[in-house]
Short mmCIF file of C-alpha atoms in Angstrom, two decimals:
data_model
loop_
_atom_site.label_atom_id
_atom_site.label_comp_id
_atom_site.label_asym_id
_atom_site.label_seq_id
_atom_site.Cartn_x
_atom_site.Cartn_y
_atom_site.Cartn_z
CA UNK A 1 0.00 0.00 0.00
CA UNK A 2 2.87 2.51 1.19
CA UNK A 3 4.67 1.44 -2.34
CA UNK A 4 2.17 2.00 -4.51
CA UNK A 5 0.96 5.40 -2.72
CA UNK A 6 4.67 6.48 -3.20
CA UNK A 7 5.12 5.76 -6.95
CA UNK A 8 1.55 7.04 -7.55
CA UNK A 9 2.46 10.70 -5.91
CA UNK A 10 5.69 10.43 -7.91
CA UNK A 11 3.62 10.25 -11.05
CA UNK A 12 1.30 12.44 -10.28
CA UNK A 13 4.02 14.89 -9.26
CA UNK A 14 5.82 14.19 -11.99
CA UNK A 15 2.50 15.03 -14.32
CA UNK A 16 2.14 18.26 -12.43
CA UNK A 17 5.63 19.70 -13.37
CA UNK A 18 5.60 18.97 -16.49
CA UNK A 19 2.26 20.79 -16.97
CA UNK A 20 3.59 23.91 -15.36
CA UNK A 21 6.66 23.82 -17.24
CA UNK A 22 4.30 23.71 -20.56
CA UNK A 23 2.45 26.24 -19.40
CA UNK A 24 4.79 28.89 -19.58
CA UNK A 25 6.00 27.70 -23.23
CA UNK A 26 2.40 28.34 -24.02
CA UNK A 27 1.94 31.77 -22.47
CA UNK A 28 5.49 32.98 -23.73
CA UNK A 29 4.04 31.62 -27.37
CA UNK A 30 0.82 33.73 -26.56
CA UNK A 31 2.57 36.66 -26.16
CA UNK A 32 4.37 36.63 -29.28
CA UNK A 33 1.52 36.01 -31.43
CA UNK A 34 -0.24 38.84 -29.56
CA UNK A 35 -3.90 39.43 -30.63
CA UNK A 36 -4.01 36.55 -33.18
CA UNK A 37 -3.68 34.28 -29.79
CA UNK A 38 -6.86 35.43 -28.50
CA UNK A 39 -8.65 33.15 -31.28
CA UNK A 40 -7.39 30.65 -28.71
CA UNK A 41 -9.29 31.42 -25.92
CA UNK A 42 -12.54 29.79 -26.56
CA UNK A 43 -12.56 26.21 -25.11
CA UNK A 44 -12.93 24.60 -28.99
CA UNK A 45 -10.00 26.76 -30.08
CA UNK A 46 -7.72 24.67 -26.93
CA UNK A 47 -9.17 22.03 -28.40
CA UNK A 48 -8.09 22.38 -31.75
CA UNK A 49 -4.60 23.52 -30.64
CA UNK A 50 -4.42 20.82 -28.50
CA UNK A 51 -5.03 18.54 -31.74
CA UNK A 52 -2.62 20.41 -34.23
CA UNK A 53 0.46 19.06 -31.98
CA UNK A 54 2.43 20.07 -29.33
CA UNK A 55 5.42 18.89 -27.50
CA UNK A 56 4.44 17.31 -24.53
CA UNK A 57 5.20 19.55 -21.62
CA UNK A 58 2.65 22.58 -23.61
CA UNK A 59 0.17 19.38 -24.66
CA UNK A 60 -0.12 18.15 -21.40
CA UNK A 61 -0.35 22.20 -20.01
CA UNK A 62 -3.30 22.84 -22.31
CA UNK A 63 -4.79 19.11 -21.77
CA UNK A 64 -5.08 20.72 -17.90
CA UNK A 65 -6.01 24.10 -19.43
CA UNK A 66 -9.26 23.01 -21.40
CA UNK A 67 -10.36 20.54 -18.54
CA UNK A 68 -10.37 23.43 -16.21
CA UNK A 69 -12.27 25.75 -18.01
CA UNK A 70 -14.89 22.49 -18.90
CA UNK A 71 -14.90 22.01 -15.50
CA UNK A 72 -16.15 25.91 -14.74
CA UNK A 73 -19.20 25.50 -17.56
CA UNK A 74 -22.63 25.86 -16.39
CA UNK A 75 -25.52 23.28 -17.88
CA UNK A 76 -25.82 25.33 -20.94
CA UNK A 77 -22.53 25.88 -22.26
CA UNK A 78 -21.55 22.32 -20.90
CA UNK A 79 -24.25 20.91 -23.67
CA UNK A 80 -22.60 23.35 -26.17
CA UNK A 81 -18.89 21.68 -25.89
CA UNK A 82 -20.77 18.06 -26.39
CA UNK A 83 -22.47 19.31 -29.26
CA UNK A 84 -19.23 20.87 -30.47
CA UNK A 85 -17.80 17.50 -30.09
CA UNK A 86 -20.58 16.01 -31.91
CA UNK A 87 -20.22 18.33 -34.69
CA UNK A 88 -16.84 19.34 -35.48
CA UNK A 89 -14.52 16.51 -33.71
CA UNK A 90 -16.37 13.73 -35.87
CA UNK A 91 -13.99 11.94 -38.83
CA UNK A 92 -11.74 14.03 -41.17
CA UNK A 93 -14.46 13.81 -44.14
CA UNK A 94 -11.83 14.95 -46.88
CA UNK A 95 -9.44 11.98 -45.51
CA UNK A 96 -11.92 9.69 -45.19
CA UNK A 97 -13.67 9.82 -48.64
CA UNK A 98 -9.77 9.47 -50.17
CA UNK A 99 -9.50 6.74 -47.91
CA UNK A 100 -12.53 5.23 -49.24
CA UNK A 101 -12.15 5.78 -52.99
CA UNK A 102 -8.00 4.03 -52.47
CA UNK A 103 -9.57 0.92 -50.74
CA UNK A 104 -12.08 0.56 -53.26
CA UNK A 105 -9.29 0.99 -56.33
CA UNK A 106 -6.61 -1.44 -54.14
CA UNK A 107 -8.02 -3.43 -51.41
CA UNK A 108 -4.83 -3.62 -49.59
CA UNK A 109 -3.73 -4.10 -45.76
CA UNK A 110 -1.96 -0.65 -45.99
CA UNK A 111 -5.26 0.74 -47.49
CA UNK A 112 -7.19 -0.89 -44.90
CA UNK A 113 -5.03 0.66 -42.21
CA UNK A 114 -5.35 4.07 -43.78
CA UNK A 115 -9.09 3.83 -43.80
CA UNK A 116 -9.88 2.65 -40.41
CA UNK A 117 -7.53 5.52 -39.08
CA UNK A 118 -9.39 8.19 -41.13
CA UNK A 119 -12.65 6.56 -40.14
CA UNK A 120 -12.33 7.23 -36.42
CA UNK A 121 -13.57 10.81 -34.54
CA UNK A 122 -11.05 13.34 -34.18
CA UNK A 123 -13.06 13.48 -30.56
CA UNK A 124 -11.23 10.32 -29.49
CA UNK A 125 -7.54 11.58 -29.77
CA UNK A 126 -8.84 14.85 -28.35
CA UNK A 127 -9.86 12.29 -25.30
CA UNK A 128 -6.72 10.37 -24.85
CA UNK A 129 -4.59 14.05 -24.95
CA UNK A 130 -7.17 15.39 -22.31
CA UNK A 131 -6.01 12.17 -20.55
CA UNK A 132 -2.61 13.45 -19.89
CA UNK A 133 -3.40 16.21 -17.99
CA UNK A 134 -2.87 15.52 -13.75
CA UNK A 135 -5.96 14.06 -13.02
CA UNK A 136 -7.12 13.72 -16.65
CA UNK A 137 -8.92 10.10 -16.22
CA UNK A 138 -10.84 11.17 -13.53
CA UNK A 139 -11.89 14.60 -15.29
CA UNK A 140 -13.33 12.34 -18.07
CA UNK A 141 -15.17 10.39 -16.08
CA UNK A 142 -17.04 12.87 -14.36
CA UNK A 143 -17.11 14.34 -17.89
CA UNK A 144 -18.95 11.37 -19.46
CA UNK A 145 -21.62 11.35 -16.40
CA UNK A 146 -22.58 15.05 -17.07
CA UNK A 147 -22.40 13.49 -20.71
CA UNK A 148 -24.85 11.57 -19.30
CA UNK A 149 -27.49 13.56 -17.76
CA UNK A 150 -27.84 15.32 -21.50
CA UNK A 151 -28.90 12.51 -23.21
CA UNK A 152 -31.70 11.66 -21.47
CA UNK A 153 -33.05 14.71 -23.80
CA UNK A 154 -30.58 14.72 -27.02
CA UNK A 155 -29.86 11.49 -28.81
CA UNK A 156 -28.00 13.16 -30.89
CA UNK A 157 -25.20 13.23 -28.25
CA UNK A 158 -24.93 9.10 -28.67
CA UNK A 159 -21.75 9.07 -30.74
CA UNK A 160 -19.87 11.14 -28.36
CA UNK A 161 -21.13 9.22 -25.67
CA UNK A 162 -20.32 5.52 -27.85
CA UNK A 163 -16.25 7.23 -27.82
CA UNK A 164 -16.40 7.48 -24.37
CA UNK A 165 -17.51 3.90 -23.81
CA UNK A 166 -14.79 2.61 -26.03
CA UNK A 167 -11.98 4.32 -24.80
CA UNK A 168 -12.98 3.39 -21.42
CA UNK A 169 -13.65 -0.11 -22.28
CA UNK A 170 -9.78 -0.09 -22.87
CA UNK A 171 -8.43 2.01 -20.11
CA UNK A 172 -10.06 -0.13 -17.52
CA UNK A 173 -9.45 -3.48 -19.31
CA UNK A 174 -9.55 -5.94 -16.38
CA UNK A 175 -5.70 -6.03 -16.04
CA UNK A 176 -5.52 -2.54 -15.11
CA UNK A 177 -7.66 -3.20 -12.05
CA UNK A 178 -6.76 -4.24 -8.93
CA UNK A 179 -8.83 -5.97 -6.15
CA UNK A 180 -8.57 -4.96 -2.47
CA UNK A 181 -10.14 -6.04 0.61
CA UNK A 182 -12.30 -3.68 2.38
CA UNK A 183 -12.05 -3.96 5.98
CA UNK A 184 -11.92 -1.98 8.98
CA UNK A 185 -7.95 -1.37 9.05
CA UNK A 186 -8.91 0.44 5.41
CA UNK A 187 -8.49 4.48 4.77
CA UNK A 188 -11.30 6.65 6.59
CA UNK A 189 -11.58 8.25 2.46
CA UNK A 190 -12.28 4.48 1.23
CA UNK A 191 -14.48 3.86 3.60
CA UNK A 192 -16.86 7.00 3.63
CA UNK A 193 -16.72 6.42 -0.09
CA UNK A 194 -18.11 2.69 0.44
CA UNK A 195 -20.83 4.72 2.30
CA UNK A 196 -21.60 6.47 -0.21
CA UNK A 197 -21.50 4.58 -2.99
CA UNK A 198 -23.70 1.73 -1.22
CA UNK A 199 -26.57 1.45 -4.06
CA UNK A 200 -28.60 -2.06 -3.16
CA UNK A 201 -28.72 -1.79 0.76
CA UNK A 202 -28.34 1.79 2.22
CA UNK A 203 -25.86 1.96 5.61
CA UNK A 204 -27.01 3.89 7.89
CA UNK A 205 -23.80 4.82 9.77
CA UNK A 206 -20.34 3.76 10.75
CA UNK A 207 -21.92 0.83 13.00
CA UNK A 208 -23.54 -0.21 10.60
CA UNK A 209 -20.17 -1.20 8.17
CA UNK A 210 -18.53 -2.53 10.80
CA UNK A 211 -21.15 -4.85 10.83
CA UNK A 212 -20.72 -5.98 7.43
CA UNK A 213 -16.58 -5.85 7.04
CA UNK A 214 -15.14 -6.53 10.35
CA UNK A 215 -16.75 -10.17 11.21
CA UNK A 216 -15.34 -13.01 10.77
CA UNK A 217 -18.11 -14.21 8.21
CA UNK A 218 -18.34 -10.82 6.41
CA UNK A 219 -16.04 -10.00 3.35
CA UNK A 220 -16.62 -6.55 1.12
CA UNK A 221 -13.96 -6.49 -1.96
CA UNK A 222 -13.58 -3.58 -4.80
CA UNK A 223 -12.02 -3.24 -8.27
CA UNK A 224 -9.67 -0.10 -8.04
CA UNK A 225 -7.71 1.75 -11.16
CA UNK A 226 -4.32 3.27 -10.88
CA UNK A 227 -5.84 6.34 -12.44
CA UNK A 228 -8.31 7.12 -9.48
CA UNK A 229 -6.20 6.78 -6.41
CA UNK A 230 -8.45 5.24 -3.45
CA UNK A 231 -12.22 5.48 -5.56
CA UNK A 232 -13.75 2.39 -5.88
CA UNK A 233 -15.25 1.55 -9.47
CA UNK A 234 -17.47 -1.24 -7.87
CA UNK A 235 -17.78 -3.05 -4.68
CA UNK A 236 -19.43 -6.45 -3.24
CA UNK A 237 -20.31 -7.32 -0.15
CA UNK A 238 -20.01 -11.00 0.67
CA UNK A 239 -22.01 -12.75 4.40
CA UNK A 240 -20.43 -16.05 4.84
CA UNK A 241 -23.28 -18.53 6.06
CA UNK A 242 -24.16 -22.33 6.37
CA UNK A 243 -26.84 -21.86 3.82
CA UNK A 244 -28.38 -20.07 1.23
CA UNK A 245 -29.60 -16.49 2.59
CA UNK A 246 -33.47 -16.55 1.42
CA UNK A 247 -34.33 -13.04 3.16
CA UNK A 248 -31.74 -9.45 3.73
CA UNK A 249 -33.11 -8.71 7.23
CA UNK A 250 -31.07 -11.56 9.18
CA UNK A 251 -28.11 -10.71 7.44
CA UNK A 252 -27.97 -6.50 8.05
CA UNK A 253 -29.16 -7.92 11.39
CA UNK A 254 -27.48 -5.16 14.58
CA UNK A 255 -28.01 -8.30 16.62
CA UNK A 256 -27.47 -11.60 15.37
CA UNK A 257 -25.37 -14.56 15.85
CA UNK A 258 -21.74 -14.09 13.71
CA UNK A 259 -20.35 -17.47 13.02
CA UNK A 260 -16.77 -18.48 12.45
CA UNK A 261 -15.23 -18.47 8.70
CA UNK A 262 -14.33 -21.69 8.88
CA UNK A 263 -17.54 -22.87 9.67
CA UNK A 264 -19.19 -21.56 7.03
CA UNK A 265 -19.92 -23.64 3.57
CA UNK A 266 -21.74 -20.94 1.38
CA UNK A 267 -21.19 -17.76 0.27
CA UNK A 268 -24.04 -15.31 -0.14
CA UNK A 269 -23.33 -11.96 -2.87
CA UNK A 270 -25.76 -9.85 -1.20
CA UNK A 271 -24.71 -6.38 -2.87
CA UNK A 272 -23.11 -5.15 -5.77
CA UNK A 273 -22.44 -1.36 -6.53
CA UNK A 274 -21.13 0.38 -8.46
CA UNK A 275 -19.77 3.34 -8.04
CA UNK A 276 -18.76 5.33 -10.98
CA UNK A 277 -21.54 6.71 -12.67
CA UNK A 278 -19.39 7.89 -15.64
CA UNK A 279 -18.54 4.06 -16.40
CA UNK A 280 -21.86 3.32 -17.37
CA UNK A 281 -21.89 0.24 -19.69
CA UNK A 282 -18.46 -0.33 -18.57
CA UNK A 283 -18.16 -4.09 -17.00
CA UNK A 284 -16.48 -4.88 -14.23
CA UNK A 285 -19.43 -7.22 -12.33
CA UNK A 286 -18.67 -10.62 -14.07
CA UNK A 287 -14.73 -9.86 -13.44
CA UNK A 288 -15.18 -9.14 -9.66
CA UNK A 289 -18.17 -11.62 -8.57
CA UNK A 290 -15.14 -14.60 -9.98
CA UNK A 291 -12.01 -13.10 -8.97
CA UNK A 292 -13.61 -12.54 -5.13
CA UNK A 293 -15.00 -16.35 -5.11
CA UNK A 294 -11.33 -17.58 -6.34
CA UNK A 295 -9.97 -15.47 -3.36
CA UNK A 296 -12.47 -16.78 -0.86
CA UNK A 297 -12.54 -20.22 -2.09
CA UNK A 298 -8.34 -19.81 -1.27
CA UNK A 299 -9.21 -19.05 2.16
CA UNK A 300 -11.56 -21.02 3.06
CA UNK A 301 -11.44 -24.33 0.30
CA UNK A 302 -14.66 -25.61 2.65
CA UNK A 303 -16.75 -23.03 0.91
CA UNK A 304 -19.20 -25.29 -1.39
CA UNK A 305 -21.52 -22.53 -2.63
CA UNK A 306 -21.43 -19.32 -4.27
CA UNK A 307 -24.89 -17.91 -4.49
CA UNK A 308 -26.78 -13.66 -4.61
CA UNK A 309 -29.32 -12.91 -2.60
CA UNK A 310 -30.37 -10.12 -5.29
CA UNK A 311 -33.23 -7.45 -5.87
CA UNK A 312 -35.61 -7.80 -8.38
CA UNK A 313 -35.88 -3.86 -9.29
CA UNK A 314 -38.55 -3.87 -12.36
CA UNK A 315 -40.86 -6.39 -11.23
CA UNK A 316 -43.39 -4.22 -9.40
CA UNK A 317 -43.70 -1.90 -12.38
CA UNK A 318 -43.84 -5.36 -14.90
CA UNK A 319 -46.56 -6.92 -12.96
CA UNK A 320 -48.45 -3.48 -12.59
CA UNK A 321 -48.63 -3.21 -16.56
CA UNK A 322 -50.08 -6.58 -16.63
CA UNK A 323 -52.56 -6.31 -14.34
CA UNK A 324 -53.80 -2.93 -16.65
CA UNK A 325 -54.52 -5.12 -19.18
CA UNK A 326 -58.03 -6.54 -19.77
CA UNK A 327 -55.85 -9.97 -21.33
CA UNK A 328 -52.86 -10.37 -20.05
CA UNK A 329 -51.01 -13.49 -20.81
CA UNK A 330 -48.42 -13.79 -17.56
CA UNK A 331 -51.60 -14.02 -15.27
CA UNK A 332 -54.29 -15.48 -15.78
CA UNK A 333 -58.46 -14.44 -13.82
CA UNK A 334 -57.99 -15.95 -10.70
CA UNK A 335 -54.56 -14.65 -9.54
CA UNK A 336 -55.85 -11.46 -11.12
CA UNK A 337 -58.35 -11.11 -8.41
CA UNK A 338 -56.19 -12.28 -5.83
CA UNK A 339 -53.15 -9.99 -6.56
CA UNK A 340 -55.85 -6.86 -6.73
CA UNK A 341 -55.04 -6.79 -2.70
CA UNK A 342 -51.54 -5.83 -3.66
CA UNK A 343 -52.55 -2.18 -3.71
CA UNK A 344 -52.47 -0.23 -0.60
CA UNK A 345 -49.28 -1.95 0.31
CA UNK A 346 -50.81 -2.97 3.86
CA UNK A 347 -50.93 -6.59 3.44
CA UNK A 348 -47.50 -7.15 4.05
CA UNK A 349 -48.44 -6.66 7.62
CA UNK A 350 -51.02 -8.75 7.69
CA UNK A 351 -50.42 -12.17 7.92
CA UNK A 352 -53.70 -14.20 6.94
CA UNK A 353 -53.63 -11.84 3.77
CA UNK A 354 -49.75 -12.06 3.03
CA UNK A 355 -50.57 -15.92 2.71
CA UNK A 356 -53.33 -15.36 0.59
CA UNK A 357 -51.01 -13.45 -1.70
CA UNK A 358 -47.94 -15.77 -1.32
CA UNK A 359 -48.71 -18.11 -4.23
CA UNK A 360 -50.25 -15.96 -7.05
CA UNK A 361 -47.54 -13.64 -6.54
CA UNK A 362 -44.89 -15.94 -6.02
CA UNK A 363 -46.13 -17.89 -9.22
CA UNK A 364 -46.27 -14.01 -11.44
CA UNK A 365 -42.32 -13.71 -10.19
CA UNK A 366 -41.25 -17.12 -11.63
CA UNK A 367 -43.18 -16.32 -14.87
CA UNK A 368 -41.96 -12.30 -14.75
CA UNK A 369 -38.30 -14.15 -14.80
CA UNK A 370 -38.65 -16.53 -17.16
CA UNK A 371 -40.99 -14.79 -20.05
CA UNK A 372 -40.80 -11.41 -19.49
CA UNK A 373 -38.05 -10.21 -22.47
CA UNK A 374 -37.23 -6.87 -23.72
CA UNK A 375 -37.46 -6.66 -28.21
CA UNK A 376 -34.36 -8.34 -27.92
CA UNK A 377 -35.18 -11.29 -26.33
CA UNK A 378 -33.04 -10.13 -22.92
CA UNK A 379 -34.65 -10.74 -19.92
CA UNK A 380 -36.63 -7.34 -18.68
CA UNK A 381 -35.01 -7.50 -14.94
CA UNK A 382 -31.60 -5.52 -15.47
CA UNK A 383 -30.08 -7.65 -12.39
CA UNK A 384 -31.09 -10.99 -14.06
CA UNK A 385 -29.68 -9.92 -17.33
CA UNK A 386 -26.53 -9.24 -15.20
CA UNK A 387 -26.73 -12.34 -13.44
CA UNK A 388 -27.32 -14.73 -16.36
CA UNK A 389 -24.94 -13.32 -18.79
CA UNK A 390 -22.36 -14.31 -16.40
CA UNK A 391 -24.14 -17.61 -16.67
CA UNK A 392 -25.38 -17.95 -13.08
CA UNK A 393 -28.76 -20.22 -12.53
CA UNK A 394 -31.46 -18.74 -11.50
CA UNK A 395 -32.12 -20.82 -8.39
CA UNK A 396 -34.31 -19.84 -6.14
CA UNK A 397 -37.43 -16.51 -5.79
CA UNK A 398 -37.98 -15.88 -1.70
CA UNK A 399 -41.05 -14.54 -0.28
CA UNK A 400 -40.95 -11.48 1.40
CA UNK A 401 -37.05 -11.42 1.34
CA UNK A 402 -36.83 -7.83 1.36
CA UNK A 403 -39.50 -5.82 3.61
CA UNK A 404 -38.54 -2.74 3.61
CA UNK A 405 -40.25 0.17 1.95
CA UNK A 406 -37.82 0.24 -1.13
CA UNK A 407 -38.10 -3.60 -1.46
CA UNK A 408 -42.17 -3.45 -1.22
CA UNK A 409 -41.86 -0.57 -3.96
CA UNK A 410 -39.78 -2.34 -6.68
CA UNK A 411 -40.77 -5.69 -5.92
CA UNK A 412 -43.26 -6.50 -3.11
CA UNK A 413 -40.27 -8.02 -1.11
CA UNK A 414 -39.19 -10.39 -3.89
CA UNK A 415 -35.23 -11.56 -3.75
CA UNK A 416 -33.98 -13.85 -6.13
CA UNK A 417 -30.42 -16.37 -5.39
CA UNK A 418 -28.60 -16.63 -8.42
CA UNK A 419 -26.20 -19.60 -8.05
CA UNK A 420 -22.60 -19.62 -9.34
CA UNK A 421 -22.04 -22.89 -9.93
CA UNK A 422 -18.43 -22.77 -10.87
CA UNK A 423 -18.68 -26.09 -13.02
CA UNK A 424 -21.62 -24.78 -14.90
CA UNK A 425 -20.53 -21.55 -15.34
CA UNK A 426 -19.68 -21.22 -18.87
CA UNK A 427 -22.13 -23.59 -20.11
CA UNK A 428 -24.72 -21.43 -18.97
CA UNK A 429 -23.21 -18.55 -20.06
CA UNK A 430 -23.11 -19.59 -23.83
CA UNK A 431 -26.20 -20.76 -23.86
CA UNK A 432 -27.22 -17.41 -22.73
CA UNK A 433 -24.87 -15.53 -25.19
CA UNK A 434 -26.20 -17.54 -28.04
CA UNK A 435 -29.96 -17.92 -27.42
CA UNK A 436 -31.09 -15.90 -24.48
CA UNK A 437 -31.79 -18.99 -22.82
CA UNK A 438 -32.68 -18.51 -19.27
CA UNK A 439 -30.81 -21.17 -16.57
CA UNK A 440 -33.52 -21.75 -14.20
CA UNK A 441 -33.60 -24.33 -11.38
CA UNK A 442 -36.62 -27.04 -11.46
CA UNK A 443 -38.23 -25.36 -8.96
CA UNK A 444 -38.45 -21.90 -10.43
CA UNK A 445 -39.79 -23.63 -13.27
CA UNK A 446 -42.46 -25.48 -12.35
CA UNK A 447 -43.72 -22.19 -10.03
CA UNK A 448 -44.11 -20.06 -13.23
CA UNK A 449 -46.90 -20.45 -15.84
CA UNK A 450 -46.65 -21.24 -19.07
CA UNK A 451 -46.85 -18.14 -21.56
CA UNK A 452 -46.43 -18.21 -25.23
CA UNK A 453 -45.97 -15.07 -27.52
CA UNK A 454 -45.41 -12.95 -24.61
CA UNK A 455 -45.96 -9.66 -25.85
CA UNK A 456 -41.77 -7.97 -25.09
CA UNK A 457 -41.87 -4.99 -23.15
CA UNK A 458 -39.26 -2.13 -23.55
CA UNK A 459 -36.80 -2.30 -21.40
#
């Protein structure tokens, strides 16, 4: 830890100098070229210096330059620099249509080369020499997330946003991330982030992580990136029990019975976060969920079982939309009527009518998991399509696993276990890869109904 702290100041240090050091070439350049220079000043005009070439003490002093100034924009002109992106960093068109025409008259690998540099966005070398400024990967990140927030209302931003996703798809490429242990002995700054960044099961206060890192049957493990010195990217917290969780309560439990490591033969994936909002459609799940059961499984070789005790977050809104409809094909009159106590939300508290409700809704979860598909045939839940692309089994659907009053609102207390069964692992996930098909335990299957031409909802 002291090692890598050391050599990461010493970059970033290093970084630092030489961006002041460019700095000055640049301002001694300004001053010669007088009031032509003030062309410059707009934040396109550093970005088209910055892509005309530069040694790379001024490059990396007007990489740091232009991120500033982005970093001062308000909403407005912020949408302005991604539509100037958009607009006038896309391909060289002039290089690109010569590229074209000398494929097409010699099909060569040199002509190949030519074209598939001239195809790509002048925006993506403006990215990786914004990268070189102190600080630049994190700048970019925060960058894309504001990125973000504007396309919920212009499309038109996509490609910008599709350069972002495949630059960072390379610059956190599983080998540049490292896995730590999160434990009470780790930085007060990881920590509070961990807080933070908790997305599945809130914590409430510093008690409450101790509880879940400092037992002896609790683990919590994060992916971290040179480039973003003690921020997690995602985290998972781990309870190590002698069988397979089927409800959250017991295991945030302030009181409850802590068992030794050793003794334990299953381990239960009860939260997953992530915790970079900028790395979007960036995976790092699949990668952490295997690398933390081939740590654990080191430690404790007794441990039989890998298995989530995960959310079901669309399945309250799914089932809603069916009831709406006069015919729906997922449920069929008489669990219609029964499931028409669901609203109100007070039967949960009731036992006689929680029974009443059990199988009807029970049986609408196992066919909500196994039919409900988006147009392309993925599975609607966003934490099953997770889940089975890694090619886990869906296992098990518990009753009332989750009662509290953001569990009742996304899925009337449904939890799901996905098992990891490391034998069946890749099986399933072909399968999955190949033909959406859905790994599903006997159980789950014979609790849903049968539905064919399942009308796919949007998702």
């Amino acid at each position: 830890m002291g090692a890598r702290t050391v050599n990461t100041s010493f970059f970033g240090e290093m970084l630092q100098s030489i961006a002041e050091r460019g700095q000055a070439l640049i301002d001694r350049t300004r001053e010669r070229r007088g009031v032509a220079g003030e062309r410059s000043a707009g934040l396109i005009e550093l970005c088209e210096e910055l892509l005309s070439g530069r040694g790379e003490a001024s490059g990396v002093a007007l990489a740091r330059q232009i991120l500033s100034r982005y970093a001062d924009l308000t909403i407005g002109p912020r949408i302005a620099f991604f539509e100037a992106l958009a607009n006038q960093f896309g391909p060289d068109r002039a290089r690109l249509a010569a590229a074209i025409e000398a494929w097409r008259q010699a099909p060569t690998d040199e002509n190949a080369a030519e074209l598939h540099v001239a195809a790509e966005p002048r925006r993506l070398e403006l990215m990786r020499r914004l990268n070189l400024a102190p600080n630049g990967t994190a700048a970019l990140v925060r960058m894309r997330e504001q990125l973000l927030d504007a396309l919920e209302h212009r499309e038109d931003l996509r490609g910008v946003d599709h350069d972002f996703i495949h630059l960072f798809s390379s610059w956190f490429n599983r080998g540049f991330l490292v896995l730590r242990r999160i434990d009470w002995s780790t930085p007060a700054l990881v920590l509070e982030k961990i807080i933070r960044y908790e997305a599945v099961h809130e914590i409430r206060d510093w008690d409450d992580l101790r509880r879940r890192i400092d037992p002896p049957d609790r683990r919590c493990y994060a992916f971290f990136h040179p480039a973003l010195v003690d921020d997690p990217l995602i985290f998972v917290e781990v309870a190590l029990t002698r069988e397979i969780a089927d409800a959250i309560p017991p295991i945030l439990a302030a009181k409850r019975e802590v068992i030794a490591s050793e003794r334990a033969n299953t381990a239960v994936f009860y939260s997953i976060s992530n915790c970079q909002r900028g790395l979007t459609g960036v995976s790092f799940g699949s990668f952490l969920i295997k690398q933390v059961a081939a740590e654990i499984s080191k430690e404790l070789p007794k441990l039989a079982t890998f298995v989530t005790l995960s959310p079901a977050p669309a399945f309250a809104g799914w089932l809603k939309r069916e009831l709406a409809q006069e015919a729906s094909k997922a449920i069929d009159a008489a669990d219609r009527a029964a499931l028409a106590a669901l609203d109100g939300g007070v039967w949960a508290k009731d036992e006689a009518a929680a029974e009443r409700l059990r199988e009807p809704l029970m049986r609408a979860a196992a066919t909500y998991f196994l039919t409900a598909r988006t147009r392309t045939r993925a599975p609607v839940d966003p934490v099953a399509r997770f889940h089975l692309g890694n090619g886990a089994r869906l296992e098990r659907i518990d009753w009332l696993a989750d009662p509290s009053s953001k569990g009742m609102a996304q899925s009337f207390g449904i939890m799901v276990n996905y098992l990891y069964d490391l034998d069946d692992i890749e099986k399933n996930h072909e399968a999955y890869a190949e033909s959406r098909t859905i790994a599903a335990s006997n159980a789950v299957r014979k609790l849903a109904r049968p539905v064919r031409d399942l009308v796919p909802v949007e998702g």
